[in-house]
């Protein structure tokens, strides 16, 4: 049957229906105020950075990924000579699961999970889903993890290969003493891998990864750095990461292979979130313009103080 080669005006002029010729641009609704730890409200310029297309192997996009990885190391305060940044497609939980599946040894692996909220519990749930031996050390949701209790458990059982903690427990806002716990881990279980979920704090709350002996830390694009959802990332001690080659129980969440692929040609193994990464590149520039971690922390403290004042005015305490 011969092809109908008659020109279709609705297609030739770039529209797909007669109604498209009459369409007028719609005024977007005003942004809502998002009182959540992420996604956050983002700047107009960050949104506008997504209004273009780049291929995943485009030189400009490869350079964008390289910039993001290097800049995140600078935000973390660690050198490229000892650390690396590995971005992972997906939400923050994808990075959490990637670290767990990549670092807990297949033989004799055992993780101590320090839990004082929903996100600590999520790490335990991941261990359970993957069939990993683990112990949950629970604390009250309104209280921070107690270093002395962690030290007691590690002293009684130094066979733990991994220890995991949340920096800022998103469900309550409680900050845990990550650096002090890290020192206890390295003293009592010097070979153990220390993992910190800094999802809701990285980029706005200072954290000494070196002083706290942190081996792996994760966060997400749509948290304090104020990008849009689409990917997360792990800041890793490079040597520690490479020692985990062949451990992962997942193909797509294998941090070692993700790292090796990026180092080889600057490209993701699987389709990357190009638009989200373009937005994040702009968000990183705006973080620097604001004064980095300290500058953003100052603004967040000011916003928090204003919010508290407004709440007390609206709902006074007798």
PDB file of C-alpha atoms in Angstrom:
ATOM      1  CA  UNK A   1       0.000   0.000   0.000  1.00  0.00           C
ATOM      2  CA  UNK A   2       1.618   3.304  -1.075  1.00  0.00           C
ATOM      3  CA  UNK A   3       2.387   5.885   1.534  1.00  0.00           C
ATOM      4  CA  UNK A   4       0.154   8.937   1.660  1.00  0.00           C
ATOM      5  CA  UNK A   5       2.665  11.698   0.991  1.00  0.00           C
ATOM      6  CA  UNK A   6       0.183  14.571   1.126  1.00  0.00           C
ATOM      7  CA  UNK A   7       1.523  17.290   3.431  1.00  0.00           C
ATOM      8  CA  UNK A   8      -0.201  17.590   6.753  1.00  0.00           C
ATOM      9  CA  UNK A   9      -0.192  21.287   7.734  1.00  0.00           C
ATOM     10  CA  UNK A  10      -0.731  20.533  11.402  1.00  0.00           C
ATOM     11  CA  UNK A  11       2.498  18.536  11.438  1.00  0.00           C
ATOM     12  CA  UNK A  12       4.541  20.628   9.039  1.00  0.00           C
ATOM     13  CA  UNK A  13       4.136  23.774  11.138  1.00  0.00           C
ATOM     14  CA  UNK A  14       5.176  22.000  14.310  1.00  0.00           C
ATOM     15  CA  UNK A  15       1.722  21.658  15.902  1.00  0.00           C
ATOM     16  CA  UNK A  16      -0.110  18.377  16.382  1.00  0.00           C
ATOM     17  CA  UNK A  17      -3.727  19.497  16.235  1.00  0.00           C
ATOM     18  CA  UNK A  18      -5.735  22.343  14.728  1.00  0.00           C
ATOM     19  CA  UNK A  19      -6.353  23.616  18.244  1.00  0.00           C
ATOM     20  CA  UNK A  20      -2.618  24.020  18.758  1.00  0.00           C
ATOM     21  CA  UNK A  21      -2.578  26.970  16.358  1.00  0.00           C
ATOM     22  CA  UNK A  22      -4.981  28.823  18.641  1.00  0.00           C
ATOM     23  CA  UNK A  23      -3.219  27.929  21.888  1.00  0.00           C
ATOM     24  CA  UNK A  24      -1.839  30.774  23.956  1.00  0.00           C
ATOM     25  CA  UNK A  25       0.841  30.485  26.657  1.00  0.00           C
ATOM     26  CA  UNK A  26      -0.655  29.847  30.066  1.00  0.00           C
ATOM     27  CA  UNK A  27       0.478  31.828  33.052  1.00  0.00           C
ATOM     28  CA  UNK A  28       1.967  29.306  35.468  1.00  0.00           C
ATOM     29  CA  UNK A  29       0.387  29.239  38.924  1.00  0.00           C
ATOM     30  CA  UNK A  30       2.316  30.831  41.746  1.00  0.00           C
ATOM     31  CA  UNK A  31       4.720  28.521  43.550  1.00  0.00           C
ATOM     32  CA  UNK A  32       3.557  27.109  46.854  1.00  0.00           C
ATOM     33  CA  UNK A  33       5.598  27.599  49.991  1.00  0.00           C
ATOM     34  CA  UNK A  34       7.050  24.169  50.682  1.00  0.00           C
ATOM     35  CA  UNK A  35       7.540  23.602  54.406  1.00  0.00           C
ATOM     36  CA  UNK A  36       9.269  20.279  53.844  1.00  0.00           C
ATOM     37  CA  UNK A  37      12.912  19.145  54.013  1.00  0.00           C
ATOM     38  CA  UNK A  38      12.748  18.268  50.324  1.00  0.00           C
ATOM     39  CA  UNK A  39      11.667  18.826  47.674  1.00  0.00           C
ATOM     40  CA  UNK A  40      12.347  22.472  48.400  1.00  0.00           C
ATOM     41  CA  UNK A  41      11.249  25.599  46.645  1.00  0.00           C
ATOM     42  CA  UNK A  42      13.928  26.415  44.079  1.00  0.00           C
ATOM     43  CA  UNK A  43      14.956  29.641  42.387  1.00  0.00           C
ATOM     44  CA  UNK A  44      13.604  30.677  39.008  1.00  0.00           C
ATOM     45  CA  UNK A  45      17.104  30.523  37.548  1.00  0.00           C
ATOM     46  CA  UNK A  46      17.456  26.923  38.723  1.00  0.00           C
ATOM     47  CA  UNK A  47      14.171  26.051  37.013  1.00  0.00           C
ATOM     48  CA  UNK A  48      15.231  27.865  33.861  1.00  0.00           C
ATOM     49  CA  UNK A  49      18.443  25.838  33.683  1.00  0.00           C
ATOM     50  CA  UNK A  50      16.290  22.827  32.779  1.00  0.00           C
ATOM     51  CA  UNK A  51      14.747  24.484  29.715  1.00  0.00           C
ATOM     52  CA  UNK A  52      17.152  22.899  27.251  1.00  0.00           C
ATOM     53  CA  UNK A  53      18.042  19.428  26.099  1.00  0.00           C
ATOM     54  CA  UNK A  54      21.441  17.770  26.248  1.00  0.00           C
ATOM     55  CA  UNK A  55      22.353  14.231  25.310  1.00  0.00           C
ATOM     56  CA  UNK A  56      23.848  12.035  28.001  1.00  0.00           C
ATOM     57  CA  UNK A  57      27.068  11.718  25.971  1.00  0.00           C
ATOM     58  CA  UNK A  58      27.225  15.362  24.950  1.00  0.00           C
ATOM     59  CA  UNK A  59      30.571  16.936  25.842  1.00  0.00           C
ATOM     60  CA  UNK A  60      28.831  19.782  27.661  1.00  0.00           C
ATOM     61  CA  UNK A  61      26.830  17.350  29.792  1.00  0.00           C
ATOM     62  CA  UNK A  62      29.897  15.241  30.573  1.00  0.00           C
ATOM     63  CA  UNK A  63      31.624  18.434  31.716  1.00  0.00           C
ATOM     64  CA  UNK A  64      28.556  19.328  33.802  1.00  0.00           C
ATOM     65  CA  UNK A  65      28.725  15.983  35.611  1.00  0.00           C
ATOM     66  CA  UNK A  66      32.442  16.477  36.230  1.00  0.00           C
ATOM     67  CA  UNK A  67      31.808  19.950  37.644  1.00  0.00           C
ATOM     68  CA  UNK A  68      29.093  18.632  39.973  1.00  0.00           C
ATOM     69  CA  UNK A  69      31.275  15.812  41.277  1.00  0.00           C
ATOM     70  CA  UNK A  70      34.218  18.126  41.970  1.00  0.00           C
ATOM     71  CA  UNK A  71      32.119  20.891  43.472  1.00  0.00           C
ATOM     72  CA  UNK A  72      30.377  18.489  45.855  1.00  0.00           C
ATOM     73  CA  UNK A  73      33.756  17.380  47.197  1.00  0.00           C
ATOM     74  CA  UNK A  74      34.547  21.040  47.865  1.00  0.00           C
ATOM     75  CA  UNK A  75      31.221  21.505  49.687  1.00  0.00           C
ATOM     76  CA  UNK A  76      32.039  18.396  51.734  1.00  0.00           C
ATOM     77  CA  UNK A  77      35.483  19.784  52.572  1.00  0.00           C
ATOM     78  CA  UNK A  78      37.401  16.722  51.380  1.00  0.00           C
ATOM     79  CA  UNK A  79      40.174  16.500  48.750  1.00  0.00           C
ATOM     80  CA  UNK A  80      39.885  14.700  45.423  1.00  0.00           C
ATOM     81  CA  UNK A  81      43.128  12.908  46.264  1.00  0.00           C
ATOM     82  CA  UNK A  82      41.368  10.786  48.895  1.00  0.00           C
ATOM     83  CA  UNK A  83      37.652  11.076  48.122  1.00  0.00           C
ATOM     84  CA  UNK A  84      35.277  10.861  45.206  1.00  0.00           C
ATOM     85  CA  UNK A  85      31.658  11.749  44.506  1.00  0.00           C
ATOM     86  CA  UNK A  86      29.430   9.160  42.857  1.00  0.00           C
ATOM     87  CA  UNK A  87      26.021  10.395  41.637  1.00  0.00           C
ATOM     88  CA  UNK A  88      23.174   7.882  41.476  1.00  0.00           C
ATOM     89  CA  UNK A  89      19.929   8.162  39.532  1.00  0.00           C
ATOM     90  CA  UNK A  90      16.915   8.275  41.851  1.00  0.00           C
ATOM     91  CA  UNK A  91      15.902   9.705  45.207  1.00  0.00           C
ATOM     92  CA  UNK A  92      18.042   9.821  48.314  1.00  0.00           C
ATOM     93  CA  UNK A  93      16.943   6.338  49.347  1.00  0.00           C
ATOM     94  CA  UNK A  94      18.560   4.994  46.170  1.00  0.00           C
ATOM     95  CA  UNK A  95      21.932   6.297  47.370  1.00  0.00           C
ATOM     96  CA  UNK A  96      21.342   4.897  50.858  1.00  0.00           C
ATOM     97  CA  UNK A  97      20.581   1.473  49.425  1.00  0.00           C
ATOM     98  CA  UNK A  98      23.514   1.737  47.013  1.00  0.00           C
ATOM     99  CA  UNK A  99      25.954   2.279  49.887  1.00  0.00           C
ATOM    100  CA  UNK A 100      24.499  -0.580  51.912  1.00  0.00           C
ATOM    101  CA  UNK A 101      24.430  -3.085  49.057  1.00  0.00           C
ATOM    102  CA  UNK A 102      27.932  -2.084  47.954  1.00  0.00           C
ATOM    103  CA  UNK A 103      29.721  -2.024  51.304  1.00  0.00           C
ATOM    104  CA  UNK A 104      28.356  -4.792  53.539  1.00  0.00           C
ATOM    105  CA  UNK A 105      30.621  -7.789  52.869  1.00  0.00           C
ATOM    106  CA  UNK A 106      29.023 -10.891  51.363  1.00  0.00           C
ATOM    107  CA  UNK A 107      30.784 -13.063  53.919  1.00  0.00           C
ATOM    108  CA  UNK A 108      30.537 -12.271  57.637  1.00  0.00           C
ATOM    109  CA  UNK A 109      29.045  -8.848  56.922  1.00  0.00           C
ATOM    110  CA  UNK A 110      27.084  -7.354  59.806  1.00  0.00           C
ATOM    111  CA  UNK A 111      25.727  -3.820  60.138  1.00  0.00           C
ATOM    112  CA  UNK A 112      24.917  -1.874  63.292  1.00  0.00           C
ATOM    113  CA  UNK A 113      22.099   0.562  62.495  1.00  0.00           C
ATOM    114  CA  UNK A 114      21.607   3.449  64.919  1.00  0.00           C
ATOM    115  CA  UNK A 115      17.929   4.397  64.864  1.00  0.00           C
ATOM    116  CA  UNK A 116      16.090   7.339  66.399  1.00  0.00           C
ATOM    117  CA  UNK A 117      13.533   7.967  63.682  1.00  0.00           C
ATOM    118  CA  UNK A 118      11.956   6.838  60.429  1.00  0.00           C
ATOM    119  CA  UNK A 119      15.034   7.267  58.250  1.00  0.00           C
ATOM    120  CA  UNK A 120      17.286   5.289  60.524  1.00  0.00           C
ATOM    121  CA  UNK A 121      14.598   2.609  60.482  1.00  0.00           C
ATOM    122  CA  UNK A 122      14.585   2.747  56.688  1.00  0.00           C
ATOM    123  CA  UNK A 123      18.236   1.693  56.633  1.00  0.00           C
ATOM    124  CA  UNK A 124      17.319  -1.282  58.801  1.00  0.00           C
ATOM    125  CA  UNK A 125      14.479  -2.100  56.420  1.00  0.00           C
ATOM    126  CA  UNK A 126      16.918  -2.066  53.503  1.00  0.00           C
ATOM    127  CA  UNK A 127      19.177  -4.504  55.369  1.00  0.00           C
ATOM    128  CA  UNK A 128      16.196  -6.746  55.988  1.00  0.00           C
ATOM    129  CA  UNK A 129      15.079  -6.597  52.348  1.00  0.00           C
ATOM    130  CA  UNK A 130      18.572  -7.579  51.191  1.00  0.00           C
ATOM    131  CA  UNK A 131      18.884 -10.367  53.730  1.00  0.00           C
ATOM    132  CA  UNK A 132      21.839  -8.739  55.480  1.00  0.00           C
ATOM    133  CA  UNK A 133      22.741  -9.545  59.048  1.00  0.00           C
ATOM    134  CA  UNK A 134      22.202  -6.439  61.136  1.00  0.00           C
ATOM    135  CA  UNK A 135      21.385  -5.174  64.588  1.00  0.00           C
ATOM    136  CA  UNK A 136      19.202  -2.158  65.333  1.00  0.00           C
ATOM    137  CA  UNK A 137      20.187  -0.003  68.298  1.00  0.00           C
ATOM    138  CA  UNK A 138      17.096   2.068  69.093  1.00  0.00           C
ATOM    139  CA  UNK A 139      16.893   5.465  70.784  1.00  0.00           C
ATOM    140  CA  UNK A 140      13.947   7.731  71.550  1.00  0.00           C
ATOM    141  CA  UNK A 141      12.768   9.759  68.550  1.00  0.00           C
ATOM    142  CA  UNK A 142      13.116  13.002  70.495  1.00  0.00           C
ATOM    143  CA  UNK A 143      16.637  12.182  71.694  1.00  0.00           C
ATOM    144  CA  UNK A 144      19.943  12.051  69.869  1.00  0.00           C
ATOM    145  CA  UNK A 145      21.985   8.878  69.578  1.00  0.00           C
ATOM    146  CA  UNK A 146      24.036   8.376  72.746  1.00  0.00           C
ATOM    147  CA  UNK A 147      27.711   7.897  71.981  1.00  0.00           C
ATOM    148  CA  UNK A 148      28.384   5.979  75.202  1.00  0.00           C
ATOM    149  CA  UNK A 149      25.677   3.452  74.339  1.00  0.00           C
ATOM    150  CA  UNK A 150      27.128   2.928  70.861  1.00  0.00           C
ATOM    151  CA  UNK A 151      30.583   2.465  72.379  1.00  0.00           C
ATOM    152  CA  UNK A 152      29.225  -0.097  74.820  1.00  0.00           C
ATOM    153  CA  UNK A 153      27.662  -2.186  72.049  1.00  0.00           C
ATOM    154  CA  UNK A 154      30.800  -2.027  69.889  1.00  0.00           C
ATOM    155  CA  UNK A 155      32.994  -3.003  72.827  1.00  0.00           C
ATOM    156  CA  UNK A 156      30.774  -6.002  73.557  1.00  0.00           C
ATOM    157  CA  UNK A 157      30.658  -7.079  69.908  1.00  0.00           C
ATOM    158  CA  UNK A 158      33.558  -5.804  67.759  1.00  0.00           C
ATOM    159  CA  UNK A 159      32.522  -8.062  64.848  1.00  0.00           C
ATOM    160  CA  UNK A 160      30.429  -5.363  63.152  1.00  0.00           C
ATOM    161  CA  UNK A 161      31.716  -4.642  59.641  1.00  0.00           C
ATOM    162  CA  UNK A 162      29.476  -1.619  59.093  1.00  0.00           C
ATOM    163  CA  UNK A 163      27.898   1.113  61.227  1.00  0.00           C
ATOM    164  CA  UNK A 164      25.183   3.448  59.906  1.00  0.00           C
ATOM    165  CA  UNK A 165      23.655   6.633  61.323  1.00  0.00           C
ATOM    166  CA  UNK A 166      21.498   9.556  60.181  1.00  0.00           C
ATOM    167  CA  UNK A 167      22.984  13.023  60.696  1.00  0.00           C
ATOM    168  CA  UNK A 168      19.725  14.976  60.843  1.00  0.00           C
ATOM    169  CA  UNK A 169      16.805  12.618  61.391  1.00  0.00           C
ATOM    170  CA  UNK A 170      14.355  14.055  58.875  1.00  0.00           C
ATOM    171  CA  UNK A 171      11.272  12.810  60.695  1.00  0.00           C
ATOM    172  CA  UNK A 172      12.045  14.810  63.854  1.00  0.00           C
ATOM    173  CA  UNK A 173      14.816  17.289  63.101  1.00  0.00           C
ATOM    174  CA  UNK A 174      17.068  15.786  65.781  1.00  0.00           C
ATOM    175  CA  UNK A 175      20.794  16.082  65.027  1.00  0.00           C
ATOM    176  CA  UNK A 176      22.956  13.126  65.936  1.00  0.00           C
ATOM    177  CA  UNK A 177      26.599  13.404  67.111  1.00  0.00           C
ATOM    178  CA  UNK A 178      28.015  11.927  63.915  1.00  0.00           C
ATOM    179  CA  UNK A 179      31.620  12.949  64.496  1.00  0.00           C
ATOM    180  CA  UNK A 180      31.751  11.616  68.059  1.00  0.00           C
ATOM    181  CA  UNK A 181      30.153   8.325  67.001  1.00  0.00           C
ATOM    182  CA  UNK A 182      32.656   8.051  64.158  1.00  0.00           C
ATOM    183  CA  UNK A 183      35.560   8.400  66.549  1.00  0.00           C
ATOM    184  CA  UNK A 184      34.119   5.645  68.743  1.00  0.00           C
ATOM    185  CA  UNK A 185      33.662   3.377  65.727  1.00  0.00           C
ATOM    186  CA  UNK A 186      37.253   3.815  64.590  1.00  0.00           C
ATOM    187  CA  UNK A 187      38.573   3.257  68.105  1.00  0.00           C
ATOM    188  CA  UNK A 188      36.589   0.113  68.861  1.00  0.00           C
ATOM    189  CA  UNK A 189      36.049  -1.326  65.341  1.00  0.00           C
ATOM    190  CA  UNK A 190      38.850   0.227  63.288  1.00  0.00           C
ATOM    191  CA  UNK A 191      38.089  -1.864  60.183  1.00  0.00           C
ATOM    192  CA  UNK A 192      34.359  -1.129  60.192  1.00  0.00           C
ATOM    193  CA  UNK A 193      32.857   0.998  57.419  1.00  0.00           C
ATOM    194  CA  UNK A 194      31.152   4.106  58.828  1.00  0.00           C
ATOM    195  CA  UNK A 195      28.178   5.375  56.818  1.00  0.00           C
ATOM    196  CA  UNK A 196      26.318   8.669  57.383  1.00  0.00           C
ATOM    197  CA  UNK A 197      22.971   9.615  55.853  1.00  0.00           C
ATOM    198  CA  UNK A 198      23.226  13.421  55.644  1.00  0.00           C
ATOM    199  CA  UNK A 199      20.186  13.784  53.418  1.00  0.00           C
ATOM    200  CA  UNK A 200      18.565  16.729  55.189  1.00  0.00           C
ATOM    201  CA  UNK A 201      21.703  18.507  56.373  1.00  0.00           C
ATOM    202  CA  UNK A 202      24.445  18.411  53.738  1.00  0.00           C
ATOM    203  CA  UNK A 203      24.994  21.811  52.186  1.00  0.00           C
ATOM    204  CA  UNK A 204      23.608  23.804  55.104  1.00  0.00           C
ATOM    205  CA  UNK A 205      24.992  22.166  58.262  1.00  0.00           C
ATOM    206  CA  UNK A 206      28.775  21.827  58.656  1.00  0.00           C
ATOM    207  CA  UNK A 207      29.986  18.242  59.025  1.00  0.00           C
ATOM    208  CA  UNK A 208      33.631  17.194  59.406  1.00  0.00           C
ATOM    209  CA  UNK A 209      33.859  13.995  57.357  1.00  0.00           C
ATOM    210  CA  UNK A 210      37.579  13.591  57.986  1.00  0.00           C
ATOM    211  CA  UNK A 211      37.465  14.302  61.724  1.00  0.00           C
ATOM    212  CA  UNK A 212      34.455  12.012  62.075  1.00  0.00           C
ATOM    213  CA  UNK A 213      36.168   9.198  60.146  1.00  0.00           C
ATOM    214  CA  UNK A 214      33.207   8.992  57.764  1.00  0.00           C
ATOM    215  CA  UNK A 215      33.767   6.523  54.927  1.00  0.00           C
ATOM    216  CA  UNK A 216      30.525   7.135  53.023  1.00  0.00           C
ATOM    217  CA  UNK A 217      28.046  10.001  53.177  1.00  0.00           C
ATOM    218  CA  UNK A 218      24.931  10.441  51.064  1.00  0.00           C
ATOM    219  CA  UNK A 219      22.568  13.275  50.234  1.00  0.00           C
ATOM    220  CA  UNK A 220      20.152  14.270  47.500  1.00  0.00           C
ATOM    221  CA  UNK A 221      19.865  16.978  44.843  1.00  0.00           C
ATOM    222  CA  UNK A 222      16.578  18.324  46.187  1.00  0.00           C
ATOM    223  CA  UNK A 223      17.611  19.046  49.757  1.00  0.00           C
ATOM    224  CA  UNK A 224      19.740  21.869  51.180  1.00  0.00           C
ATOM    225  CA  UNK A 225      21.560  22.612  47.931  1.00  0.00           C
ATOM    226  CA  UNK A 226      18.113  23.411  46.493  1.00  0.00           C
ATOM    227  CA  UNK A 227      18.136  21.510  43.231  1.00  0.00           C
ATOM    228  CA  UNK A 228      15.210  19.527  41.845  1.00  0.00           C
ATOM    229  CA  UNK A 229      14.488  15.824  42.447  1.00  0.00           C
ATOM    230  CA  UNK A 230      16.116  13.316  40.124  1.00  0.00           C
ATOM    231  CA  UNK A 231      19.360  12.066  41.589  1.00  0.00           C
ATOM    232  CA  UNK A 232      21.318  11.544  44.789  1.00  0.00           C
ATOM    233  CA  UNK A 233      25.020  11.114  45.466  1.00  0.00           C
ATOM    234  CA  UNK A 234      27.570   9.479  47.711  1.00  0.00           C
ATOM    235  CA  UNK A 235      30.765  11.118  48.961  1.00  0.00           C
ATOM    236  CA  UNK A 236      33.180   8.211  49.402  1.00  0.00           C
ATOM    237  CA  UNK A 237      36.695   7.497  50.541  1.00  0.00           C
ATOM    238  CA  UNK A 238      38.036   6.284  47.208  1.00  0.00           C
ATOM    239  CA  UNK A 239      40.213   3.529  48.611  1.00  0.00           C
ATOM    240  CA  UNK A 240      37.386   2.213  50.754  1.00  0.00           C
ATOM    241  CA  UNK A 241      35.025   2.289  47.786  1.00  0.00           C
ATOM    242  CA  UNK A 242      37.388   0.343  45.524  1.00  0.00           C
ATOM    243  CA  UNK A 243      37.898  -2.286  48.216  1.00  0.00           C
ATOM    244  CA  UNK A 244      34.188  -3.119  47.812  1.00  0.00           C
ATOM    245  CA  UNK A 245      34.445  -4.220  44.169  1.00  0.00           C
ATOM    246  CA  UNK A 246      32.294  -7.278  43.538  1.00  0.00           C
ATOM    247  CA  UNK A 247      30.297  -6.946  46.756  1.00  0.00           C
ATOM    248  CA  UNK A 248      27.110  -5.271  45.470  1.00  0.00           C
ATOM    249  CA  UNK A 249      23.945  -7.350  45.208  1.00  0.00           C
ATOM    250  CA  UNK A 250      22.530  -4.957  42.615  1.00  0.00           C
ATOM    251  CA  UNK A 251      23.492  -4.007  39.072  1.00  0.00           C
ATOM    252  CA  UNK A 252      22.139  -0.456  38.938  1.00  0.00           C
ATOM    253  CA  UNK A 253      23.030   0.387  42.557  1.00  0.00           C
ATOM    254  CA  UNK A 254      26.627  -0.853  42.397  1.00  0.00           C
ATOM    255  CA  UNK A 255      28.580   2.210  43.520  1.00  0.00           C
ATOM    256  CA  UNK A 256      31.938   0.762  42.481  1.00  0.00           C
ATOM    257  CA  UNK A 257      30.845   0.121  38.892  1.00  0.00           C
ATOM    258  CA  UNK A 258      29.109   3.502  38.782  1.00  0.00           C
ATOM    259  CA  UNK A 259      32.359   5.127  39.863  1.00  0.00           C
ATOM    260  CA  UNK A 260      34.505   3.167  37.407  1.00  0.00           C
ATOM    261  CA  UNK A 261      32.184   4.069  34.538  1.00  0.00           C
ATOM    262  CA  UNK A 262      32.301   7.762  35.382  1.00  0.00           C
ATOM    263  CA  UNK A 263      36.072   7.675  35.723  1.00  0.00           C
ATOM    264  CA  UNK A 264      36.456   5.893  32.401  1.00  0.00           C
ATOM    265  CA  UNK A 265      34.559   8.299  30.152  1.00  0.00           C
ATOM    266  CA  UNK A 266      32.619  10.703  32.376  1.00  0.00           C
ATOM    267  CA  UNK A 267      29.337   9.018  31.472  1.00  0.00           C
ATOM    268  CA  UNK A 268      26.649   7.233  33.441  1.00  0.00           C
ATOM    269  CA  UNK A 269      26.166   3.535  32.792  1.00  0.00           C
ATOM    270  CA  UNK A 270      22.423   4.058  32.410  1.00  0.00           C
ATOM    271  CA  UNK A 271      20.313   7.069  31.381  1.00  0.00           C
ATOM    272  CA  UNK A 272      21.138  10.033  33.637  1.00  0.00           C
ATOM    273  CA  UNK A 273      18.655  12.726  34.757  1.00  0.00           C
ATOM    274  CA  UNK A 274      20.053  15.364  32.399  1.00  0.00           C
ATOM    275  CA  UNK A 275      17.629  18.157  33.224  1.00  0.00           C
ATOM    276  CA  UNK A 276      17.906  17.644  36.988  1.00  0.00           C
ATOM    277  CA  UNK A 277      21.702  17.786  36.730  1.00  0.00           C
ATOM    278  CA  UNK A 278      21.614  20.999  34.697  1.00  0.00           C
ATOM    279  CA  UNK A 279      19.431  22.502  37.417  1.00  0.00           C
ATOM    280  CA  UNK A 280      21.768  21.233  40.130  1.00  0.00           C
ATOM    281  CA  UNK A 281      24.756  22.808  38.412  1.00  0.00           C
ATOM    282  CA  UNK A 282      22.999  26.165  38.678  1.00  0.00           C
ATOM    283  CA  UNK A 283      21.974  25.449  42.284  1.00  0.00           C
ATOM    284  CA  UNK A 284      25.623  24.825  43.199  1.00  0.00           C
ATOM    285  CA  UNK A 285      26.606  28.188  41.721  1.00  0.00           C
ATOM    286  CA  UNK A 286      23.900  29.871  43.787  1.00  0.00           C
ATOM    287  CA  UNK A 287      25.070  28.086  46.918  1.00  0.00           C
ATOM    288  CA  UNK A 288      28.538  29.536  46.358  1.00  0.00           C
ATOM    289  CA  UNK A 289      27.125  33.012  45.724  1.00  0.00           C
ATOM    290  CA  UNK A 290      25.252  32.819  49.041  1.00  0.00           C
ATOM    291  CA  UNK A 291      28.433  32.094  50.945  1.00  0.00           C
ATOM    292  CA  UNK A 292      28.549  28.307  50.811  1.00  0.00           C
ATOM    293  CA  UNK A 293      27.459  26.113  53.695  1.00  0.00           C
ATOM    294  CA  UNK A 294      27.844  28.883  56.280  1.00  0.00           C
ATOM    295  CA  UNK A 295      25.893  31.379  54.209  1.00  0.00           C
ATOM    296  CA  UNK A 296      23.022  28.998  53.610  1.00  0.00           C
ATOM    297  CA  UNK A 297      22.975  27.990  57.264  1.00  0.00           C
ATOM    298  CA  UNK A 298      22.650  31.648  58.226  1.00  0.00           C
ATOM    299  CA  UNK A 299      19.627  32.114  55.959  1.00  0.00           C
ATOM    300  CA  UNK A 300      17.995  28.915  57.210  1.00  0.00           C
ATOM    301  CA  UNK A 301      18.459  29.992  60.821  1.00  0.00           C
ATOM    302  CA  UNK A 302      16.872  33.340  60.006  1.00  0.00           C
ATOM    303  CA  UNK A 303      13.912  31.711  58.266  1.00  0.00           C
ATOM    304  CA  UNK A 304      13.508  29.312  61.184  1.00  0.00           C
ATOM    305  CA  UNK A 305      13.489  32.150  63.694  1.00  0.00           C
ATOM    306  CA  UNK A 306      10.880  34.051  61.666  1.00  0.00           C
ATOM    307  CA  UNK A 307       8.683  30.987  61.404  1.00  0.00           C
ATOM    308  CA  UNK A 308       8.855  30.359  65.141  1.00  0.00           C
ATOM    309  CA  UNK A 309       7.944  33.982  65.877  1.00  0.00           C
ATOM    310  CA  UNK A 310       4.935  33.820  63.551  1.00  0.00           C
ATOM    311  CA  UNK A 311       3.744  30.567  65.117  1.00  0.00           C
ATOM    312  CA  UNK A 312       4.015  31.977  68.658  1.00  0.00           C
ATOM    313  CA  UNK A 313       2.102  35.094  67.607  1.00  0.00           C
ATOM    314  CA  UNK A 314      -0.623  33.029  65.973  1.00  0.00           C
ATOM    315  CA  UNK A 315      -0.750  30.442  68.769  1.00  0.00           C
ATOM    316  CA  UNK A 316       0.420  32.152  71.957  1.00  0.00           C
ATOM    317  CA  UNK A 317       1.332  29.996  74.928  1.00  0.00           C
ATOM    318  CA  UNK A 318      -0.537  31.006  78.081  1.00  0.00           C
TER     319      UNK A 318
END
